[in-house]
Tab-separated table of C-alpha atoms and ligand atoms in Angstrom:
chain	number	residue	atom	x	y	z
A	283	MET	CA	14.946	8.016	-10.665
A	284	SER	CA	14.857	11.727	-11.283
A	285	ARG	CA	14.532	14.176	-8.479
A	286	ALA	CA	11.269	15.493	-9.894
A	287	ALA	CA	9.808	11.995	-9.850
A	288	LYS	CA	10.911	11.521	-6.256
A	289	ASN	CA	9.341	14.792	-5.197
A	290	TRP	CA	6.178	13.942	-7.057
A	291	ALA	CA	5.984	10.569	-5.321
A	292	ARG	CA	6.529	12.163	-1.928
A	293	ARG	CA	3.810	14.738	-2.572
A	294	LYS	CA	1.346	12.119	-3.779
A	295	ARG	CA	2.118	9.923	-0.802
A	296	ARG	CA	1.248	12.783	1.537
A	297	GLU	CA	-1.935	13.552	-0.405
A	298	LEU	CA	-3.112	9.961	-0.181
A	299	MET	CA	-2.221	9.747	3.503
A	300	ASP	CA	-4.265	12.902	4.128
A	301	LEU	CA	-7.209	11.490	2.225
A	302	LEU	CA	-7.020	8.305	4.257
A	303	GLY	CA	-6.860	10.202	7.534
A	304	ASN	CA	-3.181	9.791	8.485
A	305	VAL	CA	-4.015	7.060	10.983
A	306	CYS	CA	-3.909	3.285	11.044
A	307	ALA	CA	-7.299	1.877	9.999
A	308	HIS	CA	-7.037	-0.808	12.688
A	309	CYS	CA	-5.524	0.719	15.824
A	310	GLY	CA	-5.659	4.441	15.066
A	311	THR	CA	-1.990	5.217	15.597
A	312	GLY	CA	-0.362	7.899	13.491
A	313	GLU	CA	3.088	6.335	13.470
A	314	ASN	CA	4.928	4.110	11.012
A	315	LEU	CA	2.091	4.185	8.535
A	316	GLU	CA	2.098	2.199	5.319
A	317	PHE	CA	-0.324	1.858	2.454
A	318	ASP	CA	-2.072	-1.456	2.296
A	319	CYS	CA	-4.305	-2.956	-0.358
A	320	ILE	CA	-7.499	-4.135	1.320
A	321	TYR	CA	-7.888	-6.792	-1.318
A	322	PRO	CA	-4.324	-8.013	-1.883
A	323	GLN	CA	-2.752	-7.250	-5.231
A	324	GLY	CA	0.431	-9.274	-4.862
A	325	ASP	CA	3.790	-7.704	-4.155
A	326	GLY	CA	4.847	-6.753	-7.661
A	327	HIS	CA	4.425	-3.045	-6.888
A	328	HIS	CA	6.861	-3.296	-3.960
A	329	ARG	CA	9.701	-3.785	-6.406
A	330	GLY	CA	9.007	-0.656	-8.450
A	331	GLU	CA	10.366	2.821	-7.960
A	332	ALA	CA	8.584	5.196	-5.600
A	333	SER	CA	6.783	6.981	-8.430
A	334	GLN	CA	5.566	3.684	-9.890
A	335	ARG	CA	4.386	2.582	-6.454
A	336	MET	CA	2.436	5.798	-6.039
A	337	CYS	CA	0.746	5.321	-9.420
A	338	PHE	CA	-0.252	1.878	-8.238
A	339	TYR	CA	-1.541	3.109	-4.881
A	340	ARG	CA	-3.481	5.969	-6.467
A	341	ARG	CA	-5.191	3.471	-8.720
A	342	GLN	CA	-6.013	1.270	-5.733
A	343	PHE	CA	-7.362	4.295	-3.911
A	344	ARG	CA	-9.649	5.210	-6.803
A	345	GLU	CA	-10.948	1.660	-6.745
A	346	GLY	CA	-11.612	1.831	-3.012
A	347	ASN	CA	-8.965	-0.773	-2.299
A	348	LEU	CA	-6.476	1.240	-0.304
A	349	GLN	CA	-6.191	1.661	3.449
A	350	VAL	CA	-3.517	2.890	5.817
A	351	LEU	CA	-2.059	0.514	8.369
A	352	CYS	CA	0.783	0.945	10.806
A	353	ASN	CA	3.653	-1.473	10.363
A	354	VAL	CA	2.488	-3.452	13.428
A	355	CYS	CA	-1.057	-4.027	12.135
A	356	ASN	CA	0.251	-4.658	8.650
A	357	ALA	CA	2.533	-7.392	9.989
A	358	ARG	CA	-0.286	-8.796	12.123
A	359	LYS	CA	-2.588	-8.890	9.121
A	360	GLY	CA	0.027	-11.138	7.542
A	361	ASP	CA	0.068	-13.428	10.577
A	362	ASP	CA	-3.693	-13.738	10.926
A	363	GLU	CA	-4.439	-14.195	7.301
A	364	PRO	CA	-1.526	-15.862	5.566
A	365	ALA	CA	-3.465	-15.907	2.323
A	366	LEU	CA	-3.101	-12.133	2.184
A	367	VAL	CA	0.673	-12.308	1.984
A	368	VAL	CA	1.068	-13.087	-1.647
A	369	THR	CA	4.737	-13.441	-2.485
A	370	ALA	CA	4.275	-15.586	-5.566
A	371	PRO	CA	1.384	-16.220	-7.938
A	372	LEU	CA	-1.114	-18.514	-6.274
A	373	PRO	CA	-1.615	-21.927	-7.814
A	374	ASP	CA	-4.881	-22.334	-9.688
A	375	ASN	CA	-6.183	-24.742	-7.095
A	376	PRO	CA	-4.625	-24.171	-3.671
A	377	PHE	CA	-6.581	-27.039	-2.119
B	658	ZN	ZN1	-2.173	-0.171	13.647
């Protein structure tokens, strides 16, 4: 990835963090923050480059589907609600 793209991604990340308050939506900490899709969108975007990820997160933000979580709450969200950790396409009928 080009340096310009990396810088762009870093700038956009900071902008989004500012817009979302720079704190975890659950516990309020300002450390180890990550973007999190409120309504899970799968993990396809995790594999992209930083600039692609930021495009994805900006889109989620515009749709009101982005929050900031710290890595602890993000991991806990996975524990409490396993359905939110989508690592593969869900079967049509999970029951
Ligand atoms: Zn937290």
